[in-house]
Short mmCIF file of C-alpha atoms in Angstrom, two decimals:
data_model
loop_
_atom_site.label_atom_id
_atom_site.label_comp_id
_atom_site.label_asym_id
_atom_site.label_seq_id
_atom_site.Cartn_x
_atom_site.Cartn_y
_atom_site.Cartn_z
CA UNK J 1 -9.29 -10.89 -7.75
CA UNK J 2 -10.10 -14.41 -6.64
CA UNK J 3 -8.14 -15.52 -3.61
CA UNK J 4 -4.99 -17.32 -4.71
CA UNK J 5 -5.77 -16.84 -8.42
CA UNK J 6 -2.69 -18.44 -9.96
CA UNK J 7 -0.46 -17.18 -7.15
CA UNK J 8 2.02 -19.36 -5.29
CA UNK J 9 1.40 -19.91 -1.58
CA UNK J 10 5.09 -19.44 -0.90
CA UNK J 11 8.45 -19.14 -2.58
CA UNK J 12 11.30 -16.76 -3.22
CA UNK J 13 10.70 -13.34 -4.75
CA UNK J 14 13.27 -10.89 -6.15
CA UNK J 15 11.66 -7.69 -4.89
CA UNK J 16 13.99 -5.31 -6.69
CA UNK J 17 13.48 -7.12 -10.02
CA UNK J 18 9.70 -7.01 -9.54
CA UNK J 19 9.86 -3.32 -8.58
CA UNK J 20 11.78 -2.62 -11.81
CA UNK J 21 8.70 -3.74 -13.80
CA UNK J 22 6.55 -0.89 -12.44
CA UNK J 23 6.17 2.02 -14.86
CA UNK J 24 7.96 5.26 -13.99
CA UNK J 25 4.70 7.28 -14.03
CA UNK J 26 1.04 6.51 -13.49
CA UNK J 27 -2.32 8.28 -13.35
CA UNK J 28 -3.19 6.34 -10.20
CA UNK J 29 -1.76 7.01 -6.74
CA UNK J 30 -0.13 3.61 -6.76
CA UNK J 31 0.30 0.38 -8.67
CA UNK J 32 0.65 -3.00 -7.04
CA UNK J 33 1.12 -6.65 -7.67
CA UNK J 34 0.13 -9.49 -5.37
CA UNK J 35 2.94 -11.95 -4.64
CA UNK J 36 0.77 -14.30 -2.55
CA UNK J 37 -2.89 -14.22 -1.58
CA UNK J 38 -4.73 -16.48 0.85
CA UNK J 39 -7.51 -16.03 3.39
CA UNK J 40 -4.98 -15.57 6.20
CA UNK J 41 -2.74 -12.99 4.48
CA UNK J 42 -1.77 -11.24 1.30
CA UNK J 43 1.69 -10.07 0.34
CA UNK J 44 2.01 -7.30 -2.20
CA UNK J 45 4.67 -5.10 -3.72
CA UNK J 46 3.57 -1.61 -4.68
CA UNK J 47 4.93 1.67 -5.98
CA UNK J 48 3.51 5.00 -4.82
CA UNK J 49 3.36 7.80 -7.40
CA UNK J 50 1.43 10.53 -5.57
CA UNK J 51 0.60 11.40 -1.99
CA UNK J 52 -2.07 9.15 -0.49
CA UNK J 53 -4.79 10.97 1.51
CA UNK J 54 -6.23 9.87 4.83
CA UNK J 55 -7.86 6.44 4.63
CA UNK J 56 -8.28 3.16 6.48
CA UNK J 57 -8.81 -0.53 5.78
CA UNK J 58 -11.76 -2.43 7.29
CA UNK J 59 -10.53 -5.98 6.68
CA UNK J 60 -6.87 -6.12 7.72
CA UNK J 61 -3.79 -4.76 9.41
CA UNK J 62 -1.40 -3.30 6.83
CA UNK J 63 2.33 -3.73 7.44
CA UNK J 64 4.61 -1.82 5.06
CA UNK J 65 8.35 -2.34 4.66
CA UNK J 66 10.00 0.59 2.84
CA UNK J 67 12.05 -0.98 0.05
CA UNK J 68 13.01 2.22 -1.78
CA UNK J 69 12.28 5.93 -1.58
CA UNK J 70 11.36 8.55 0.97
CA UNK J 71 8.25 10.40 2.02
CA UNK J 72 6.09 11.14 5.02
CA UNK J 73 3.31 9.26 6.78
CA UNK J 74 1.02 9.68 9.75
CA UNK J 75 -1.24 7.40 11.73
CA UNK J 76 -4.27 8.47 13.78
CA UNK J 77 -3.25 12.17 13.90
CA UNK J 78 -1.98 14.38 11.05
CA UNK J 79 0.12 16.28 13.61
CA UNK J 80 2.23 13.13 14.04
CA UNK J 81 3.52 13.29 10.44
CA UNK J 82 7.02 11.82 10.23
CA UNK J 83 9.51 10.81 7.57
CA UNK J 84 10.02 7.29 6.25
CA UNK J 85 13.05 5.88 4.44
CA UNK J 86 14.34 2.53 3.13
CA UNK J 87 14.64 -0.18 5.73
CA UNK J 88 11.83 1.15 7.94
CA UNK J 89 8.63 -0.69 8.85
CA UNK J 90 5.25 1.06 9.09
CA UNK J 91 2.40 -0.76 10.83
CA UNK J 92 -1.20 0.38 10.36
CA UNK J 93 -3.73 -1.59 12.46
CA UNK J 94 -7.14 -2.38 11.00
CA UNK J 95 -9.36 0.75 10.92
CA UNK J 96 -6.48 3.07 11.93
CA UNK J 97 -6.67 6.22 9.81
CA UNK J 98 -3.38 6.82 8.04
CA UNK J 99 -1.89 8.75 5.11
CA UNK J 100 1.24 9.15 3.01
CA UNK J 101 0.91 12.90 2.35
CA UNK J 102 4.32 13.57 0.79
CA UNK J 103 6.27 11.46 -1.67
CA UNK J 104 9.79 12.95 -1.68
CA UNK J 105 11.61 10.72 -4.18
CA UNK J 106 10.55 9.46 -7.61
CA UNK J 107 10.57 5.77 -6.71
CA UNK J 108 8.82 4.83 -3.47
CA UNK J 109 8.25 1.07 -3.26
CA UNK J 110 6.75 -0.85 -0.35
CA UNK J 111 6.50 -4.51 0.49
CA UNK J 112 3.05 -4.94 2.09
CA UNK J 113 1.98 -7.78 4.33
CA UNK J 114 -1.74 -7.71 5.11
CA UNK J 115 -3.30 -9.86 7.82
CA UNK J 116 -5.80 -11.22 7.13
CA UNK J 117 -5.76 -10.70 3.37
CA UNK J 118 -6.57 -7.31 1.85
CA UNK J 119 -8.90 -7.01 -1.08
CA UNK J 120 -7.97 -4.25 -3.56
CA UNK J 121 -11.23 -2.44 -2.84
CA UNK J 122 -10.67 -2.39 0.95
CA UNK J 123 -9.92 1.31 1.24
CA UNK J 124 -12.16 3.95 2.78
CA UNK J 125 -11.05 7.55 2.26
CA UNK J 126 -11.78 9.95 5.11
CA UNK J 127 -13.47 13.29 4.46
CA UNK J 128 -14.23 12.65 0.79
CA UNK J 129 -17.58 11.64 -0.68
CA UNK J 130 -17.43 8.34 -2.58
CA UNK J 131 -17.90 10.01 -5.96
CA UNK J 132 -14.80 12.21 -5.43
CA UNK J 133 -12.47 9.48 -4.21
CA UNK J 134 -9.18 9.59 -6.07
CA UNK J 135 -8.06 6.91 -8.46
CA UNK J 136 -6.27 4.81 -5.90
CA UNK J 137 -4.75 1.66 -7.28
CA UNK J 138 -4.05 -0.28 -10.43
CA UNK J 139 -2.71 -3.80 -10.53
CA UNK J 140 0.04 -5.01 -12.82
#
């Protein structure tokens, strides 16, 4: 994706209406759509379909607001696994290893704010050779 490719730099977004456009099932772990994208930040809405294994991002902090659904997450230590639910905010600093091991409801949707911007390929899975990395993301 080219930075800002046809995306507004600001505006009003109906998150629930956008979330309703995501398919109910997917072969990928998640599907996302960029709402805004600039060098300083990207804002995305994404739906998680399957548990997400341990990984980190090299280019940004990832801030996730739980719009819908429930599951578990951990940061830095799998023993710290805890539940998340709508209305909660999860903050993953750049290079912090984190995971969403359990998706407990059929529709888990996050609003993501990445600073600076996050490229779709900025994900490094931990403990898995590159050729066995799962199918992570698809854009809509």
